[in-house]
């Protein structure tokens, strides 16, 4: 590491890591401020999540008209979303359009991974190293590395000897995978598995779904958008965006005005039916107390269990598909197109690997404690080392050469999810401690890019050298975030929100659960009060 403090190859104002929605807009804003910016992206082009996750069935689960940039009225007006929930290909085409429109690619080096960064304490500047051997000196080091960008393949013995092909949904081959006539095994029934399983089943000779934990999923009710719908949305976009930014989750939604427990059974059923018919992830927030009161949540669980049983013909299979280990919505709720219907197909077998765990991958397929399944292809829909994985894959050292990995050894600690004490001039976008994965992430990323840009403009205006979260402000923020989380049903569930999917990962509820609107107000107040909770280091 020490050689990183030698003479750099290049000097810039800012390094931005990642060319997903966050990094792209960050670069755009910093260039607008007149800064010299170098972006790095491990992939070969822009898009982030939508560049990597090309598995069959991949779509957004926030309405396309909301899951898009809001910073430019012109951009909003010129782009036509074809469906309620756009495919991966359409979202990627949109992000490529944005990159073209704003000339963003010229600020990025692609196929380049940032591997290390070191604070020079004398200058409070960052030295950044890439895997292509470039060393940069930058005042600001901005991590737009993604919350769901470090694919996790479980350590199952024998994978190297598998004679067929295997893929992770988050690293899907660009040329696609020919599934026709193949015996395919999918491991995992989170959002990626649930989106891909119905599509894979259409093509496969036989599809084996290896399920460890059943999951809640709500029909997406995806369909094309009509010209009239698009025109109506475009005519009212500003108001829609204003309400989305002020909302809890970053899209327009009002829960039913009464508790699930104070209405009659008939009224409750009617409201759930309405939510089910509308489809989508907001079903998890039908009633205001659904995610805070177990009894209220139980009413939603029972409703969904009955829906699953009504669709799945074989009740022994339905028994396995009905989730029973967590309150509905406390893991990211999934949306689907004909997921439960897929288990009525003759060419689909549900394998319960909770009762009979996978013990090995053999050259021929997957072995559980009970049987061998012969396969041509294995699909790992096994998720990500979420929120911290991509940050910690970079060897980052701050004051006193302390490694971020050590600072976060007991779980991530940040101030506002944006800044880390001991790491001046380093910003994390949509990081742990911010609403991030609990919100429409494009609006969350835009907010962070705007806030960081204004912060840097402020530093420039007073000719300051650096800004750094104080330890006290960070401790208070972590305590406040935990306190809010404890008022909900989320922390008790074994989800990736708490790191439970990665063996050995410390258990902390990582996102800020107070809602995007509230969070934006807090961040604005802190900036207005001259960056309260931060230490601003003067140039001298
Ligand atoms: P990413 O898009 O993950 O981009 C980060 C980029 O950083 C990646 O391209 C990665 O290669 C690069 N990178 C990381 N580390 C390095 C390094 N060291 N050096 C160089 N490059 C690096 N969110 C929603 O709000 N709504 C949705 O409907 C939705 N659907 C999703 C569907 C899928 C399949 C997945 C996986 C996630 C989905 N999400 C959704 C979350 C999604 O990740 C965010 O919405 C958003 O795309 C994240 O953008 P980002 O720029 O923060 O990160
Ligand atoms: P995930 O939600 O973490 O699901 C991973 C699945 O793999 C789980 O079912 C898990 O089972 C299973 N699994 C992991 N290791 C296993 C093992 N060793 N043996 C058997 N099963 C194993 O990951 P994801 O589906 O990729 O989704 C991650 C997040 O990305 C989502 O929550 C969402 O935020 C986002 N996403 C969104 C969409 C969308 O609809 N727009 C689509 C995809 C992803 P356990 O539950 O038992 O651990």
XYZ file of N, CA and C and ligand atoms in Angstrom, residues 49-50 53 55 57-62 85 148 152-156 168-170 187-195 210-215 281 325 331-336 353-354 358 380-384 386 437 441 494-497 500-501, ligand 2:
228
model
N -26.247 -2.424 -12.378
C -27.203 -3.534 -12.204
C -27.757 -4.012 -13.541
N -28.087 -3.054 -14.400
C -28.794 -3.395 -15.651
C -27.832 -3.813 -16.747
N -27.180 -7.794 -14.783
C -28.279 -8.760 -14.505
C -29.125 -8.998 -15.761
N -30.374 -11.886 -16.793
C -31.045 -13.199 -16.743
C -32.460 -13.089 -17.333
N -36.174 -12.767 -17.769
C -37.230 -12.293 -16.861
C -36.842 -11.081 -16.027
N -35.588 -10.616 -16.154
C -35.147 -9.490 -15.310
C -35.904 -8.214 -15.678
N -36.474 -7.592 -14.670
C -37.227 -6.341 -14.824
C -37.097 -5.532 -13.556
N -37.506 -4.286 -13.626
C -37.611 -3.514 -12.389
C -38.890 -3.916 -11.657
N -38.925 -3.616 -10.362
C -40.145 -3.881 -9.582
C -40.734 -2.590 -9.016
N -40.161 -1.474 -9.411
C -40.765 -0.158 -9.176
C -41.256 0.278 -10.559
N -43.566 -2.313 -16.011
C -42.267 -2.709 -15.461
C -41.351 -3.054 -16.633
N -26.116 -3.834 -4.575
C -26.401 -5.226 -4.970
C -25.549 -5.542 -6.194
N -22.988 -13.297 -5.049
C -22.566 -14.286 -4.067
C -22.900 -15.694 -4.569
N -21.862 -16.471 -4.807
C -22.048 -17.881 -5.190
C -21.706 -18.712 -3.955
N -22.661 -19.496 -3.450
C -22.365 -20.246 -2.226
C -21.241 -21.246 -2.433
N -20.545 -21.477 -1.347
C -19.396 -22.367 -1.394
C -19.889 -23.812 -1.260
N -20.262 -24.402 -2.395
C -20.761 -25.781 -2.370
C -19.674 -26.664 -2.966
N -24.392 -17.186 -12.539
C -25.067 -16.410 -11.483
C -25.949 -15.388 -12.186
N -27.155 -15.194 -11.663
C -28.081 -14.250 -12.326
C -27.479 -12.847 -12.449
N -26.641 -12.482 -11.484
C -26.062 -11.136 -11.480
C -24.823 -11.000 -12.342
N -30.962 -22.488 -8.125
C -30.820 -22.433 -6.668
C -31.188 -21.022 -6.233
N -32.218 -20.894 -5.411
C -32.577 -19.582 -4.895
C -33.957 -19.132 -5.342
N -34.717 -18.626 -4.385
C -36.066 -18.145 -4.667
C -36.266 -16.754 -4.069
N -35.264 -15.871 -4.291
C -35.433 -14.440 -4.017
C -35.999 -13.800 -5.283
N -35.886 -12.475 -5.375
C -36.464 -11.766 -6.529
C -35.916 -12.283 -7.853
N -34.603 -12.559 -7.907
C -33.999 -12.990 -9.181
C -34.513 -14.370 -9.574
N -34.562 -15.288 -8.614
C -35.087 -16.622 -8.899
C -36.544 -16.539 -9.320
N -37.315 -15.783 -8.581
C -38.765 -15.710 -8.836
C -39.073 -15.059 -10.180
N -38.240 -14.113 -10.608
C -38.443 -13.534 -11.948
C -38.027 -14.503 -13.042
N -34.501 -25.401 -6.598
C -33.950 -25.778 -5.293
C -34.259 -24.654 -4.308
N -35.268 -24.893 -3.486
C -35.746 -23.833 -2.587
C -35.354 -24.139 -1.139
N -34.644 -23.186 -0.534
C -34.321 -23.353 0.893
C -35.380 -22.649 1.744
N -35.765 -21.434 1.295
C -36.769 -20.675 2.049
C -37.820 -20.144 1.081
N -39.084 -20.490 1.294
C -40.118 -19.918 0.414
C -40.228 -18.414 0.636
N -40.674 -17.717 -0.386
C -40.657 -16.258 -0.347
C -42.024 -15.690 -0.733
N -44.873 -4.452 -5.419
C -44.249 -4.499 -4.092
C -44.983 -3.669 -3.028
N -41.456 -18.401 7.636
C -40.361 -18.098 8.569
C -40.181 -16.608 8.832
N -38.422 -9.337 4.356
C -37.396 -9.528 3.322
C -37.933 -8.733 2.151
N -37.073 -8.286 1.261
C -37.568 -7.547 0.101
C -38.664 -8.383 -0.571
N -39.868 -7.842 -0.627
C -40.965 -8.591 -1.228
C -40.730 -8.683 -2.736
N -41.088 -9.819 -3.309
C -40.826 -10.041 -4.743
C -42.090 -9.743 -5.540
N -41.896 -9.523 -6.843
C -43.040 -9.448 -7.754
C -42.793 -10.446 -8.862
N -43.864 -10.951 -9.417
C -43.672 -12.024 -10.391
C -44.699 -11.952 -11.507
N -34.812 -27.901 -0.253
C -33.461 -28.129 0.286
C -33.339 -27.613 1.720
N -34.469 -27.281 2.319
C -34.474 -27.007 3.762
C -34.470 -28.360 4.495
N -28.582 -29.277 0.096
C -27.595 -29.579 -0.946
C -26.285 -29.919 -0.236
N -27.392 -19.969 -10.386
C -27.321 -19.488 -9.010
C -28.075 -18.164 -8.933
N -29.265 -18.238 -8.340
C -30.023 -16.993 -8.078
C -29.861 -16.716 -6.592
N -28.601 -16.690 -6.176
C -28.270 -16.747 -4.750
C -27.900 -15.390 -4.154
N -28.127 -14.332 -4.909
C -28.045 -13.002 -4.319
C -26.653 -12.394 -4.237
N -26.529 -11.461 -3.312
C -25.368 -10.558 -3.282
C -24.863 -10.363 -1.858
N -24.664 -7.847 0.059
C -25.363 -6.581 -0.164
C -24.802 -5.433 0.681
N -31.693 0.749 -0.414
C -32.463 -0.378 -0.956
C -33.906 -0.416 -0.481
N -34.430 3.368 -5.967
C -33.002 3.684 -5.834
C -32.515 4.745 -6.804
N -34.199 -13.013 8.990
C -32.900 -13.367 8.388
C -32.876 -12.965 6.918
N -32.558 -11.724 6.662
C -32.561 -11.228 5.286
C -31.181 -10.699 4.933
N -31.011 -10.332 3.663
C -29.740 -9.681 3.305
C -29.680 -8.254 3.867
N -30.832 -7.695 4.263
C -30.797 -6.374 4.911
C -29.936 -6.422 6.182
N -27.685 -11.611 6.770
C -27.819 -13.017 7.173
C -27.509 -13.994 6.035
N -27.472 -13.485 4.802
C -27.249 -14.395 3.662
C -25.778 -14.700 3.426
P -31.770 -12.916 -2.562
O -33.018 -12.183 -2.334
O -30.698 -12.797 -1.559
O -32.176 -14.439 -2.747
C -31.197 -15.429 -2.769
C -31.855 -16.790 -2.749
O -30.844 -17.779 -2.825
C -32.634 -17.061 -1.464
O -33.775 -17.786 -1.788
C -31.656 -17.907 -0.663
O -32.257 -18.748 0.270
C -31.033 -18.705 -1.774
N -29.741 -19.254 -1.404
C -28.596 -18.598 -1.158
N -27.612 -19.461 -0.860
C -28.165 -20.701 -0.918
C -27.654 -22.005 -0.698
N -26.398 -22.201 -0.348
N -28.504 -23.029 -0.841
C -29.782 -22.847 -1.180
N -30.326 -21.626 -1.405
C -29.512 -20.576 -1.268
O -31.107 -12.525 -3.970
P -31.802 -12.006 -5.305
O -32.967 -12.823 -5.635
O -30.753 -11.853 -6.322
O -32.334 -10.565 -4.910
C -31.509 -9.637 -4.226
C -32.165 -8.278 -4.286
O -31.945 -7.668 -5.563
C -33.656 -8.282 -4.147
O -34.084 -8.433 -2.816
C -34.033 -6.957 -4.763
O -33.768 -5.887 -3.910
C -33.072 -6.905 -5.928
N -33.715 -7.514 -7.099
C -34.844 -6.926 -7.588
C -35.499 -7.499 -8.643
C -36.747 -6.912 -9.171
O -37.778 -7.519 -9.085
N -36.687 -5.758 -9.736
C -35.011 -8.654 -9.219
C -33.856 -9.224 -8.702
C -33.214 -8.643 -7.638
P -32.443 -18.292 1.802
O -33.559 -17.299 1.794
O -32.747 -19.537 2.506
O -31.145 -17.677 2.224
